[in-house]
Short mmCIF file of C-alpha atoms in Angstrom, two decimals:
data_model
loop_
_atom_site.label_atom_id
_atom_site.label_comp_id
_atom_site.label_asym_id
_atom_site.label_seq_id
_atom_site.Cartn_x
_atom_site.Cartn_y
_atom_site.Cartn_z
CA UNK K 1 0.00 0.00 0.00
CA UNK K 2 2.88 2.36 0.75
CA UNK K 3 4.21 1.91 -2.79
CA UNK K 4 0.78 2.72 -4.24
CA UNK K 5 0.36 5.74 -1.94
CA UNK K 6 3.77 7.16 -2.80
CA UNK K 7 3.45 6.29 -6.49
CA UNK K 8 0.21 6.33 -8.49
CA UNK K 9 -1.91 7.89 -5.74
CA UNK K 10 0.38 10.83 -5.11
CA UNK K 11 0.51 11.41 -8.89
CA UNK K 12 -3.30 11.58 -9.02
CA UNK K 13 -3.41 13.97 -6.04
CA UNK K 14 -0.87 16.27 -7.67
CA UNK K 15 -2.75 16.29 -10.97
CA UNK K 16 -6.00 17.11 -9.20
CA UNK K 17 -4.26 19.94 -7.36
CA UNK K 18 -2.86 21.39 -10.59
CA UNK K 19 -5.74 20.77 -13.01
CA UNK K 20 -8.75 20.37 -10.74
CA UNK K 21 -11.52 17.87 -11.39
CA UNK K 22 -12.43 19.33 -14.77
CA UNK K 23 -9.18 19.65 -16.75
CA UNK K 24 -10.98 21.07 -19.81
CA UNK K 25 -14.02 23.33 -19.68
CA UNK K 26 -17.00 22.13 -21.70
CA UNK K 27 -19.31 24.33 -23.75
CA UNK K 28 -23.07 23.88 -23.83
CA UNK K 29 -24.82 24.30 -27.17
CA UNK K 30 -28.55 24.54 -27.75
CA UNK K 31 -30.85 26.00 -30.40
CA UNK K 32 -32.51 29.36 -29.76
CA UNK K 33 -35.96 27.92 -30.43
CA UNK K 34 -35.65 25.66 -27.39
CA UNK K 35 -35.07 28.68 -25.15
CA UNK K 36 -37.96 30.54 -26.78
CA UNK K 37 -40.28 27.60 -26.09
CA UNK K 38 -39.07 27.44 -22.47
CA UNK K 39 -39.66 31.18 -21.97
CA UNK K 40 -43.10 30.85 -23.57
CA UNK K 41 -44.02 28.06 -21.15
CA UNK K 42 -43.03 30.28 -18.21
CA UNK K 43 -44.86 33.42 -19.37
CA UNK K 44 -48.00 31.41 -20.06
CA UNK K 45 -47.76 29.74 -16.64
CA UNK K 46 -47.38 33.15 -14.98
CA UNK K 47 -50.37 34.53 -16.88
CA UNK K 48 -48.27 37.07 -18.81
CA UNK K 49 -49.23 35.89 -22.30
CA UNK K 50 -47.31 34.08 -25.01
CA UNK K 51 -43.62 34.95 -25.20
CA UNK K 52 -43.46 33.41 -28.68
CA UNK K 53 -46.11 35.79 -29.95
CA UNK K 54 -44.43 38.93 -28.60
CA UNK K 55 -42.41 41.09 -30.99
CA UNK K 56 -38.71 41.67 -30.39
CA UNK K 57 -39.21 44.94 -28.49
CA UNK K 58 -41.68 43.37 -26.06
CA UNK K 59 -39.35 40.44 -25.46
CA UNK K 60 -36.39 42.73 -24.77
CA UNK K 61 -38.38 44.88 -22.36
CA UNK K 62 -39.51 41.82 -20.42
CA UNK K 63 -36.06 40.20 -20.34
CA UNK K 64 -34.25 43.38 -19.26
CA UNK K 65 -36.82 44.00 -16.53
CA UNK K 66 -36.42 40.47 -15.16
CA UNK K 67 -32.62 40.57 -15.37
CA UNK K 68 -32.56 43.85 -13.47
CA UNK K 69 -34.83 42.49 -10.74
CA UNK K 70 -33.85 40.31 -7.81
CA UNK K 71 -36.71 37.81 -7.74
CA UNK K 72 -36.63 34.57 -9.74
CA UNK K 73 -39.29 33.72 -12.31
CA UNK K 74 -40.56 30.78 -10.23
CA UNK K 75 -39.61 28.53 -7.33
CA UNK K 76 -37.26 26.00 -8.84
CA UNK K 77 -38.57 23.14 -6.72
CA UNK K 78 -42.04 23.64 -8.18
CA UNK K 79 -40.94 23.09 -11.80
CA UNK K 80 -42.14 19.48 -12.00
CA UNK K 81 -45.66 20.49 -10.99
CA UNK K 82 -46.15 22.98 -13.83
CA UNK K 83 -47.17 20.34 -16.38
CA UNK K 84 -44.55 21.30 -18.97
CA UNK K 85 -43.81 18.81 -21.76
CA UNK K 86 -40.64 16.65 -21.45
CA UNK K 87 -38.61 18.65 -24.02
CA UNK K 88 -39.29 21.93 -22.22
CA UNK K 89 -38.43 20.36 -18.86
CA UNK K 90 -35.19 19.11 -20.38
CA UNK K 91 -34.21 22.68 -21.29
CA UNK K 92 -34.66 23.79 -17.68
CA UNK K 93 -32.84 20.71 -16.38
CA UNK K 94 -29.78 21.62 -18.47
CA UNK K 95 -29.51 24.96 -16.65
CA UNK K 96 -30.11 23.25 -13.32
CA UNK K 97 -27.26 20.82 -13.99
CA UNK K 98 -24.97 23.63 -15.19
CA UNK K 99 -25.58 25.53 -11.94
CA UNK K 100 -24.49 22.48 -9.94
CA UNK K 101 -21.26 21.92 -11.88
CA UNK K 102 -19.72 25.29 -11.11
CA UNK K 103 -17.89 27.86 -13.25
CA UNK K 104 -14.64 25.87 -13.49
CA UNK K 105 -16.39 23.06 -15.36
CA UNK K 106 -18.07 25.05 -18.12
CA UNK K 107 -17.03 27.51 -20.80
CA UNK K 108 -19.43 29.19 -23.21
CA UNK K 109 -23.15 28.70 -23.73
CA UNK K 110 -23.46 28.67 -27.52
CA UNK K 111 -26.85 29.54 -28.99
CA UNK K 112 -27.39 27.80 -32.34
CA UNK K 113 -29.61 29.55 -34.88
CA UNK K 114 -29.25 32.84 -32.99
CA UNK K 115 -31.12 35.62 -34.76
CA UNK K 116 -31.99 38.34 -32.26
CA UNK K 117 -30.73 40.11 -29.16
CA UNK K 118 -33.53 38.50 -27.17
CA UNK K 119 -32.05 35.06 -27.94
CA UNK K 120 -28.98 36.07 -25.92
CA UNK K 121 -30.85 37.73 -23.04
CA UNK K 122 -33.16 34.71 -22.72
CA UNK K 123 -30.19 32.46 -21.96
CA UNK K 124 -28.89 34.97 -19.41
CA UNK K 125 -32.29 35.03 -17.69
CA UNK K 126 -32.51 31.23 -17.61
CA UNK K 127 -29.06 31.18 -16.01
CA UNK K 128 -30.18 33.78 -13.46
CA UNK K 129 -33.17 31.58 -12.59
CA UNK K 130 -30.72 28.93 -11.38
CA UNK K 131 -28.35 31.29 -9.56
CA UNK K 132 -25.79 31.78 -12.33
CA UNK K 133 -25.22 35.53 -12.45
CA UNK K 134 -22.40 37.93 -13.29
CA UNK K 135 -22.50 39.24 -9.72
CA UNK K 136 -21.58 35.89 -8.15
CA UNK K 137 -19.19 34.93 -10.96
CA UNK K 138 -21.13 31.80 -11.95
CA UNK K 139 -22.63 33.05 -15.21
CA UNK K 140 -21.45 31.24 -18.33
CA UNK K 141 -20.46 33.56 -21.15
CA UNK K 142 -23.16 33.51 -23.82
CA UNK K 143 -22.01 33.18 -27.44
CA UNK K 144 -24.60 33.64 -30.19
CA UNK K 145 -23.94 31.48 -33.25
CA UNK K 146 -24.86 33.16 -36.52
CA UNK K 147 -25.21 30.44 -39.14
CA UNK K 148 -27.33 31.26 -42.19
CA UNK K 149 -26.70 33.93 -44.79
CA UNK K 150 -29.43 36.18 -43.36
CA UNK K 151 -28.23 35.66 -39.79
CA UNK K 152 -24.66 36.63 -40.73
CA UNK K 153 -25.94 39.70 -42.58
CA UNK K 154 -28.02 40.79 -39.56
CA UNK K 155 -25.40 39.89 -36.92
CA UNK K 156 -23.82 43.38 -36.68
CA UNK K 157 -27.23 44.94 -35.92
CA UNK K 158 -27.96 42.25 -33.31
CA UNK K 159 -24.75 42.82 -31.35
CA UNK K 160 -25.11 46.59 -31.74
CA UNK K 161 -28.47 46.31 -29.96
CA UNK K 162 -26.92 44.18 -27.23
CA UNK K 163 -23.99 46.54 -26.70
CA UNK K 164 -26.41 49.47 -26.45
CA UNK K 165 -27.80 47.98 -23.22
CA UNK K 166 -25.76 49.10 -20.16
CA UNK K 167 -27.16 46.15 -18.18
CA UNK K 168 -25.80 43.69 -20.73
CA UNK K 169 -22.39 45.29 -21.26
CA UNK K 170 -21.90 45.48 -17.50
CA UNK K 171 -22.81 41.81 -17.05
CA UNK K 172 -20.34 40.62 -19.71
CA UNK K 173 -17.66 43.06 -18.48
CA UNK K 174 -17.28 44.51 -21.98
CA UNK K 175 -16.14 41.18 -23.42
CA UNK K 176 -18.13 39.25 -26.01
CA UNK K 177 -17.66 35.97 -27.84
CA UNK K 178 -19.45 35.48 -31.15
CA UNK K 179 -19.51 32.19 -33.02
CA UNK K 180 -19.45 32.32 -36.81
CA UNK K 181 -21.11 29.40 -38.58
CA UNK K 182 -19.33 28.05 -41.63
CA UNK K 183 -21.17 24.78 -42.25
CA UNK K 184 -24.79 25.92 -42.27
CA UNK K 185 -24.10 29.18 -44.11
CA UNK K 186 -22.44 27.21 -46.92
CA UNK K 187 -25.36 24.77 -47.02
CA UNK K 188 -27.76 27.70 -47.07
CA UNK K 189 -26.15 29.84 -49.77
CA UNK K 190 -23.22 28.00 -51.33
CA UNK K 191 -19.51 28.28 -50.70
CA UNK K 192 -18.67 31.68 -52.23
CA UNK K 193 -21.72 33.54 -50.92
CA UNK K 194 -21.11 32.12 -47.44
CA UNK K 195 -17.43 33.08 -47.49
CA UNK K 196 -18.20 36.66 -48.44
CA UNK K 197 -21.00 36.94 -45.85
CA UNK K 198 -18.62 35.66 -43.14
CA UNK K 199 -15.96 38.16 -44.21
CA UNK K 200 -18.20 41.24 -44.31
CA UNK K 201 -20.13 40.26 -41.18
CA UNK K 202 -16.94 39.94 -39.12
CA UNK K 203 -15.67 43.27 -40.46
CA UNK K 204 -18.86 45.05 -39.42
CA UNK K 205 -19.07 43.34 -36.02
CA UNK K 206 -15.51 44.46 -35.24
CA UNK K 207 -16.48 48.06 -35.97
CA UNK K 208 -19.59 47.78 -33.78
CA UNK K 209 -17.55 46.36 -30.90
CA UNK K 210 -14.95 49.12 -31.24
CA UNK K 211 -17.71 51.77 -31.18
CA UNK K 212 -19.00 50.42 -27.86
CA UNK K 213 -15.58 49.65 -26.36
CA UNK K 214 -16.22 45.88 -26.24
CA UNK K 215 -13.45 43.29 -26.66
CA UNK K 216 -14.72 40.89 -29.33
CA UNK K 217 -13.53 37.31 -29.78
CA UNK K 218 -14.65 35.25 -32.75
CA UNK K 219 -15.28 31.54 -32.31
CA UNK K 220 -14.99 29.91 -35.73
CA UNK K 221 -17.36 26.96 -36.11
CA UNK K 222 -15.47 25.18 -38.87
CA UNK K 223 -15.64 21.54 -39.83
CA UNK K 224 -12.78 19.48 -41.17
CA UNK K 225 -14.04 19.62 -44.74
CA UNK K 226 -13.62 22.51 -47.17
CA UNK K 227 -17.39 22.51 -47.69
CA UNK K 228 -17.74 23.21 -43.97
CA UNK K 229 -15.07 25.91 -43.69
CA UNK K 230 -12.04 23.69 -43.11
CA UNK K 231 -8.62 24.38 -44.59
CA UNK K 232 -5.70 21.92 -44.57
CA UNK K 233 -3.27 24.83 -44.89
CA UNK K 234 -3.90 25.94 -41.30
CA UNK K 235 -1.21 28.64 -41.13
CA UNK K 236 -2.31 30.37 -44.35
CA UNK K 237 -5.95 30.03 -43.36
CA UNK K 238 -5.45 32.02 -40.15
CA UNK K 239 -3.42 34.71 -41.89
CA UNK K 240 -6.13 35.17 -44.52
CA UNK K 241 -8.83 36.11 -42.01
CA UNK K 242 -10.34 39.61 -42.33
CA UNK K 243 -8.19 42.42 -40.85
CA UNK K 244 -8.59 43.21 -37.12
CA UNK K 245 -10.72 40.13 -36.40
CA UNK K 246 -8.14 38.06 -34.50
CA UNK K 247 -5.97 40.44 -32.44
CA UNK K 248 -4.30 37.61 -30.54
CA UNK K 249 -7.62 35.89 -29.75
CA UNK K 250 -8.62 32.91 -31.86
CA UNK K 251 -11.06 30.12 -31.07
CA UNK K 252 -11.98 27.35 -33.50
CA UNK K 253 -13.68 23.97 -33.44
CA UNK K 254 -11.89 20.72 -34.25
CA UNK K 255 -14.41 18.07 -35.24
CA UNK K 256 -14.77 14.46 -36.30
CA UNK K 257 -11.84 12.83 -38.04
CA UNK K 258 -9.81 16.07 -37.80
CA UNK K 259 -9.35 15.49 -34.06
CA UNK K 260 -7.46 12.29 -34.79
CA UNK K 261 -5.56 13.79 -37.72
CA UNK K 262 -4.44 16.90 -35.82
CA UNK K 263 -4.22 15.59 -32.25
CA UNK K 264 -3.97 11.82 -32.66
CA UNK K 265 -0.57 11.50 -31.00
CA UNK K 266 1.55 13.84 -28.85
CA UNK K 267 4.01 14.79 -31.60
CA UNK K 268 1.27 15.73 -34.10
CA UNK K 269 -0.75 17.52 -31.39
CA UNK K 270 2.29 19.60 -30.42
CA UNK K 271 2.95 20.43 -34.07
CA UNK K 272 -0.68 21.48 -34.60
CA UNK K 273 -0.61 23.76 -31.55
CA UNK K 274 2.71 25.19 -32.74
CA UNK K 275 1.09 26.13 -36.06
CA UNK K 276 -1.92 27.71 -34.32
CA UNK K 277 0.32 29.70 -31.98
CA UNK K 278 2.72 30.83 -34.69
CA UNK K 279 -0.07 31.89 -37.03
CA UNK K 280 -1.99 33.86 -34.38
CA UNK K 281 1.20 35.65 -33.31
CA UNK K 282 2.28 36.29 -36.90
CA UNK K 283 -1.16 37.60 -37.85
CA UNK K 284 -0.71 40.53 -35.48
CA UNK K 285 2.26 41.76 -37.53
CA UNK K 286 1.03 40.99 -41.04
CA UNK K 287 0.08 43.96 -43.17
CA UNK K 288 -3.36 42.88 -44.32
CA UNK K 289 -4.54 43.72 -47.80
CA UNK K 290 -7.70 45.77 -47.50
CA UNK K 291 -9.98 44.96 -50.44
CA UNK K 292 -10.52 47.88 -52.79
CA UNK K 293 -14.03 49.18 -53.28
CA UNK K 294 -14.18 47.76 -56.81
CA UNK K 295 -13.12 44.37 -55.42
CA UNK K 296 -15.94 44.53 -52.89
CA UNK K 297 -18.44 45.34 -55.62
CA UNK K 298 -17.11 42.50 -57.75
CA UNK K 299 -17.23 40.09 -54.80
CA UNK K 300 -20.81 41.10 -54.07
CA UNK K 301 -21.74 40.37 -57.70
CA UNK K 302 -19.99 37.00 -57.50
CA UNK K 303 -21.73 36.24 -54.20
CA UNK K 304 -25.21 37.13 -55.50
CA UNK K 305 -24.84 35.16 -58.74
CA UNK K 306 -23.31 32.10 -57.08
CA UNK K 307 -25.98 32.08 -54.35
CA UNK K 308 -28.74 32.26 -56.97
CA UNK K 309 -27.16 29.41 -58.95
CA UNK K 310 -26.75 27.28 -55.84
CA UNK K 311 -30.27 27.82 -54.55
CA UNK K 312 -31.81 27.30 -57.99
CA UNK K 313 -30.62 23.69 -57.98
CA UNK K 314 -30.88 22.86 -54.27
CA UNK K 315 -34.13 24.65 -53.41
CA UNK K 316 -36.04 25.26 -56.62
CA UNK K 317 -35.28 22.23 -58.79
CA UNK K 318 -38.00 19.63 -57.99
CA UNK K 319 -35.81 16.76 -59.23
CA UNK K 320 -32.96 17.54 -56.87
CA UNK K 321 -34.15 15.99 -53.59
CA UNK K 322 -35.07 12.62 -55.18
CA UNK K 323 -31.76 12.62 -57.06
CA UNK K 324 -29.75 13.50 -53.94
CA UNK K 325 -31.37 10.75 -51.88
CA UNK K 326 -30.90 8.13 -54.56
CA UNK K 327 -27.42 9.01 -55.81
CA UNK K 328 -25.78 9.35 -52.38
CA UNK K 329 -25.82 7.39 -49.08
CA UNK K 330 -27.71 10.24 -47.34
CA UNK K 331 -30.60 8.06 -46.14
CA UNK K 332 -28.23 5.38 -44.92
CA UNK K 333 -26.11 7.93 -43.04
CA UNK K 334 -29.20 8.91 -41.06
CA UNK K 335 -29.93 5.33 -40.04
CA UNK K 336 -26.39 4.29 -39.13
CA UNK K 337 -25.07 5.09 -35.66
CA UNK K 338 -21.97 6.97 -36.80
CA UNK K 339 -22.68 10.56 -35.73
CA UNK K 340 -22.85 12.50 -32.48
CA UNK K 341 -26.18 14.15 -33.38
CA UNK K 342 -29.28 13.27 -35.42
CA UNK K 343 -28.74 13.76 -39.17
CA UNK K 344 -31.70 16.16 -39.25
CA UNK K 345 -32.87 18.93 -36.94
CA UNK K 346 -36.43 18.20 -38.05
CA UNK K 347 -36.97 14.52 -38.98
CA UNK K 348 -39.85 15.46 -41.30
CA UNK K 349 -38.00 18.25 -43.12
CA UNK K 350 -36.18 18.28 -46.44
CA UNK K 351 -32.71 19.52 -47.42
CA UNK K 352 -33.12 22.68 -45.31
CA UNK K 353 -33.46 20.61 -42.12
CA UNK K 354 -30.56 18.28 -42.93
CA UNK K 355 -27.49 19.03 -40.83
CA UNK K 356 -24.42 20.30 -42.65
CA UNK K 357 -22.32 17.26 -41.74
CA UNK K 358 -24.39 14.57 -43.54
CA UNK K 359 -25.04 17.05 -46.39
CA UNK K 360 -21.30 17.41 -47.04
CA UNK K 361 -20.47 13.84 -46.07
CA UNK K 362 -22.96 12.33 -48.54
CA UNK K 363 -21.48 14.19 -51.52
CA UNK K 364 -17.97 13.33 -50.39
CA UNK K 365 -18.75 9.63 -50.40
CA UNK K 366 -19.67 9.74 -54.11
CA UNK K 367 -16.60 11.85 -54.96
CA UNK K 368 -18.73 14.65 -56.44
CA UNK K 369 -18.09 17.10 -53.52
CA UNK K 370 -21.03 19.17 -54.79
CA UNK K 371 -21.48 21.09 -51.53
CA UNK K 372 -18.01 22.66 -51.87
CA UNK K 373 -18.29 24.01 -55.42
CA UNK K 374 -21.93 24.35 -56.52
CA UNK K 375 -22.62 27.94 -57.63
CA UNK K 376 -18.94 28.82 -57.87
CA UNK K 377 -18.84 28.42 -61.66
CA UNK K 378 -21.89 30.68 -62.05
CA UNK K 379 -20.37 33.37 -59.83
CA UNK K 380 -16.93 33.41 -61.44
CA UNK K 381 -18.25 33.36 -65.02
CA UNK K 382 -19.20 36.59 -66.75
CA UNK K 383 -19.76 37.78 -70.31
CA UNK K 384 -18.06 41.06 -69.40
CA UNK K 385 -14.32 40.94 -70.09
CA UNK K 386 -13.81 43.58 -67.39
CA UNK K 387 -15.17 41.21 -64.73
CA UNK K 388 -12.80 38.46 -65.83
CA UNK K 389 -9.76 40.76 -65.67
CA UNK K 390 -10.77 42.09 -62.26
CA UNK K 391 -11.18 38.58 -60.85
CA UNK K 392 -7.69 37.70 -62.07
CA UNK K 393 -6.32 40.82 -60.38
CA UNK K 394 -8.12 39.95 -57.15
CA UNK K 395 -6.63 36.45 -57.27
CA UNK K 396 -3.13 37.87 -57.74
CA UNK K 397 -3.29 40.68 -55.16
CA UNK K 398 -5.85 39.71 -52.48
CA UNK K 399 -4.71 36.82 -50.19
CA UNK K 400 -8.20 36.10 -48.83
CA UNK K 401 -9.69 35.69 -52.30
CA UNK K 402 -6.74 33.64 -53.51
CA UNK K 403 -6.97 31.26 -50.55
CA UNK K 404 -10.71 30.84 -51.10
CA UNK K 405 -10.27 30.02 -54.80
CA UNK K 406 -7.31 27.69 -54.16
CA UNK K 407 -9.30 25.67 -51.64
CA UNK K 408 -12.17 25.20 -54.06
CA UNK K 409 -9.64 24.24 -56.75
CA UNK K 410 -8.14 21.62 -54.48
CA UNK K 411 -11.54 20.02 -53.87
CA UNK K 412 -12.36 20.11 -57.59
CA UNK K 413 -9.19 18.15 -58.26
CA UNK K 414 -10.56 15.38 -56.02
CA UNK K 415 -13.82 15.01 -57.92
CA UNK K 416 -14.13 11.91 -60.10
CA UNK K 417 -16.54 11.74 -63.05
CA UNK K 418 -16.45 7.98 -63.53
CA UNK K 419 -17.00 7.20 -59.83
CA UNK K 420 -19.87 9.69 -59.59
CA UNK K 421 -21.53 8.37 -62.75
CA UNK K 422 -21.24 4.82 -61.44
CA UNK K 423 -23.39 5.79 -58.41
CA UNK K 424 -25.95 7.26 -60.82
CA UNK K 425 -25.94 4.15 -63.00
CA UNK K 426 -26.34 1.80 -60.05
CA UNK K 427 -28.73 3.74 -57.80
CA UNK K 428 -30.74 6.40 -59.62
CA UNK K 429 -34.11 5.56 -61.18
CA UNK K 430 -33.79 5.18 -64.93
CA UNK K 431 -36.09 8.09 -65.70
CA UNK K 432 -35.10 10.83 -68.19
CA UNK K 433 -35.60 13.48 -65.49
CA UNK K 434 -33.24 12.05 -62.88
CA UNK K 435 -30.63 10.73 -65.30
CA UNK K 436 -30.70 14.07 -67.05
CA UNK K 437 -30.15 15.93 -63.77
CA UNK K 438 -27.01 13.89 -63.07
CA UNK K 439 -25.63 14.94 -66.47
CA UNK K 440 -26.56 18.58 -65.77
CA UNK K 441 -24.75 18.51 -62.43
CA UNK K 442 -21.60 17.11 -64.04
CA UNK K 443 -21.84 19.82 -66.72
CA UNK K 444 -21.86 22.40 -63.91
CA UNK K 445 -18.73 20.74 -62.54
CA UNK K 446 -16.98 21.16 -65.92
CA UNK K 447 -18.03 24.83 -66.00
CA UNK K 448 -16.73 25.39 -62.46
CA UNK K 449 -13.37 23.79 -63.24
CA UNK K 450 -12.92 26.03 -66.26
CA UNK K 451 -13.95 29.14 -64.30
CA UNK K 452 -11.34 28.36 -61.63
CA UNK K 453 -8.65 27.90 -64.30
CA UNK K 454 -9.63 31.21 -65.93
CA UNK K 455 -9.44 33.14 -62.65
CA UNK K 456 -6.22 31.56 -61.41
CA UNK K 457 -4.66 31.46 -64.90
CA UNK K 458 -3.38 28.02 -64.01
CA UNK K 459 -2.97 24.90 -66.13
CA UNK K 460 -3.97 22.56 -63.30
CA UNK K 461 -7.21 22.82 -61.33
CA UNK K 462 -5.34 21.73 -58.19
CA UNK K 463 -3.57 25.09 -58.11
CA UNK K 464 -0.74 25.44 -55.54
CA UNK K 465 -1.74 22.12 -53.96
CA UNK K 466 -0.87 20.22 -57.15
CA UNK K 467 2.40 18.60 -56.04
CA UNK K 468 1.04 17.36 -52.72
CA UNK K 469 -2.19 16.16 -54.30
CA UNK K 470 -0.45 14.39 -57.15
CA UNK K 471 1.64 12.38 -54.71
CA UNK K 472 -1.17 11.56 -52.30
CA UNK K 473 -3.68 10.79 -55.06
CA UNK K 474 -1.27 8.41 -56.74
CA UNK K 475 -1.01 6.45 -53.50
CA UNK K 476 -4.63 6.59 -52.34
CA UNK K 477 -6.81 6.32 -55.42
CA UNK K 478 -5.96 2.70 -56.25
CA UNK K 479 -7.34 1.84 -52.80
CA UNK K 480 -10.26 4.27 -52.60
CA UNK K 481 -11.65 3.73 -56.13
CA UNK K 482 -12.61 0.06 -55.61
CA UNK K 483 -14.15 0.92 -52.23
CA UNK K 484 -16.44 3.41 -54.01
CA UNK K 485 -17.44 0.74 -56.49
CA UNK K 486 -18.14 -1.74 -53.69
CA UNK K 487 -20.12 0.86 -51.73
CA UNK K 488 -22.39 1.53 -54.71
CA UNK K 489 -23.08 -2.21 -54.96
CA UNK K 490 -23.80 -2.47 -51.22
CA UNK K 491 -26.23 0.46 -51.43
CA UNK K 492 -28.00 -1.17 -54.35
CA UNK K 493 -28.33 -4.47 -52.47
CA UNK K 494 -29.45 -2.85 -49.20
CA UNK K 495 -32.10 -0.77 -50.92
CA UNK K 496 -33.37 -3.84 -52.70
CA UNK K 497 -34.06 -5.64 -49.42
CA UNK K 498 -37.32 -5.10 -47.52
CA UNK K 499 -37.90 -3.67 -44.05
CA UNK K 500 -36.31 -5.59 -41.17
CA UNK K 501 -39.62 -6.94 -39.88
CA UNK K 502 -40.45 -8.50 -43.27
CA UNK K 503 -37.19 -10.47 -43.52
CA UNK K 504 -36.41 -13.97 -42.38
CA UNK K 505 -33.67 -14.57 -39.82
CA UNK K 506 -31.19 -15.51 -42.56
CA UNK K 507 -32.06 -12.46 -44.68
CA UNK K 508 -31.79 -10.17 -41.66
CA UNK K 509 -28.35 -11.54 -40.88
CA UNK K 510 -27.26 -10.82 -44.46
CA UNK K 511 -28.68 -7.30 -44.23
CA UNK K 512 -26.81 -6.62 -40.98
CA UNK K 513 -23.57 -7.82 -42.57
CA UNK K 514 -24.15 -5.43 -45.46
CA UNK K 515 -24.80 -2.60 -43.01
CA UNK K 516 -21.48 -3.37 -41.33
CA UNK K 517 -19.79 -3.36 -44.72
CA UNK K 518 -21.46 0.00 -45.45
CA UNK K 519 -19.99 1.54 -42.28
CA UNK K 520 -16.54 0.20 -43.17
CA UNK K 521 -16.80 1.67 -46.68
CA UNK K 522 -17.98 5.05 -45.34
CA UNK K 523 -15.05 5.28 -42.93
CA UNK K 524 -12.58 4.13 -45.58
CA UNK K 525 -13.68 6.72 -48.16
CA UNK K 526 -13.69 9.48 -45.53
CA UNK K 527 -10.12 8.62 -44.57
CA UNK K 528 -9.12 8.42 -48.21
CA UNK K 529 -10.54 11.87 -48.93
CA UNK K 530 -9.07 13.27 -45.67
CA UNK K 531 -9.87 17.01 -45.53
CA UNK K 532 -12.91 16.47 -47.70
CA UNK K 533 -14.23 13.38 -45.90
#
């Protein structure tokens, strides 16, 4: 016992003394609608009317009044007797649990789908209900997450309204964290439109924060894939952020397979942190290229045209949803237990309710990578020779634009016509409409490749990544290509089998084996594609 006490036990005691019980603070993330529903349940119970039906001004007046007061909304111990539905109770229980864990255990409370100032104040009031206030130091910092194109566009006005409230600025001690959504904005508007909205929104939010004397930190909600804001060239990616948006403070998500790739062993983890640290320090001394006014106008034109082209296919084309669900493993991804969250926010919804991860992941599996380039060819193409020349100048002289184009070029170099067409041939209904749509999509891919070559004035679509890609592709493709072929066959066989309850024991066993093979193929292709998997 003495050896244990002086060895392993004393090591544990010392680690607890240094790091505490928590080691790493955890964020909480929840959608704004859940908080709105919870507040509505309370106001109805108190006889104050329907919070959901109030306009923004009425909500803000109510929230500020309650935050300024000392009394709680209700006696916490009475919550179970109010007759709230289980989902609403769950929202309250999250705050109750957070209040019991203590400030050292938790970091930010991130509000998904944040759209208004009241979304932020509602979370502060729910914290106050459970004793988590700025006065006692237990309040979690509240970080609104602006995800869609409209939300990013409106974000500067939202934080301006927040910073105009002395009660709010005093509570946050003139420090604010804002999360910028990369995945959902790209799914909403396409890659180029999302990139430009993120750029301009951050610029404007920085100016708003400076006007009110608030220290602003951006939390970048990027995925590992290019279609979700990822960039394998981490150092260049940080340096290409909009001017004055980092200032020595940089927070970013590492998700999915990127955790293993960047932090899978101590040596790689140390190297990754070295790159982050070096880039953030270097960024403070880089002379950023401020885009000229004519570049901004050109980028706005590109953004508008690319967004329209993207949405025309994804939202307006009636053939698209059936084609997407047949030509990719999207439906199978939703049924397999390989994600941390449900594939859809609303199980009954269409593409708009599909989460960004399965949206990108499904197109990656078929090697079309549509989510990363759709609309780009429309935006970069123009009948006006002046536009073409200006885009070439922007590529040569504006690092942010060049990095954006080079990333799209890199993903385009990973697309594979024959693999993609094989999925169509095996899985898509042999109707002229759906087969024709597959051909139209591949024609858009050809147009996008040419547009990238015209802008970059390059001979290879891979751009500056060509040497690295050529080497890695030569090694990987002989392994990944047959896996794609096998996956298409497995999908065809699985879809040809009936529902589980209609199968015999032997047939069900075969189906389960095919499901296992499907998971193996999904993981293999994702690893083969790496930063696009």
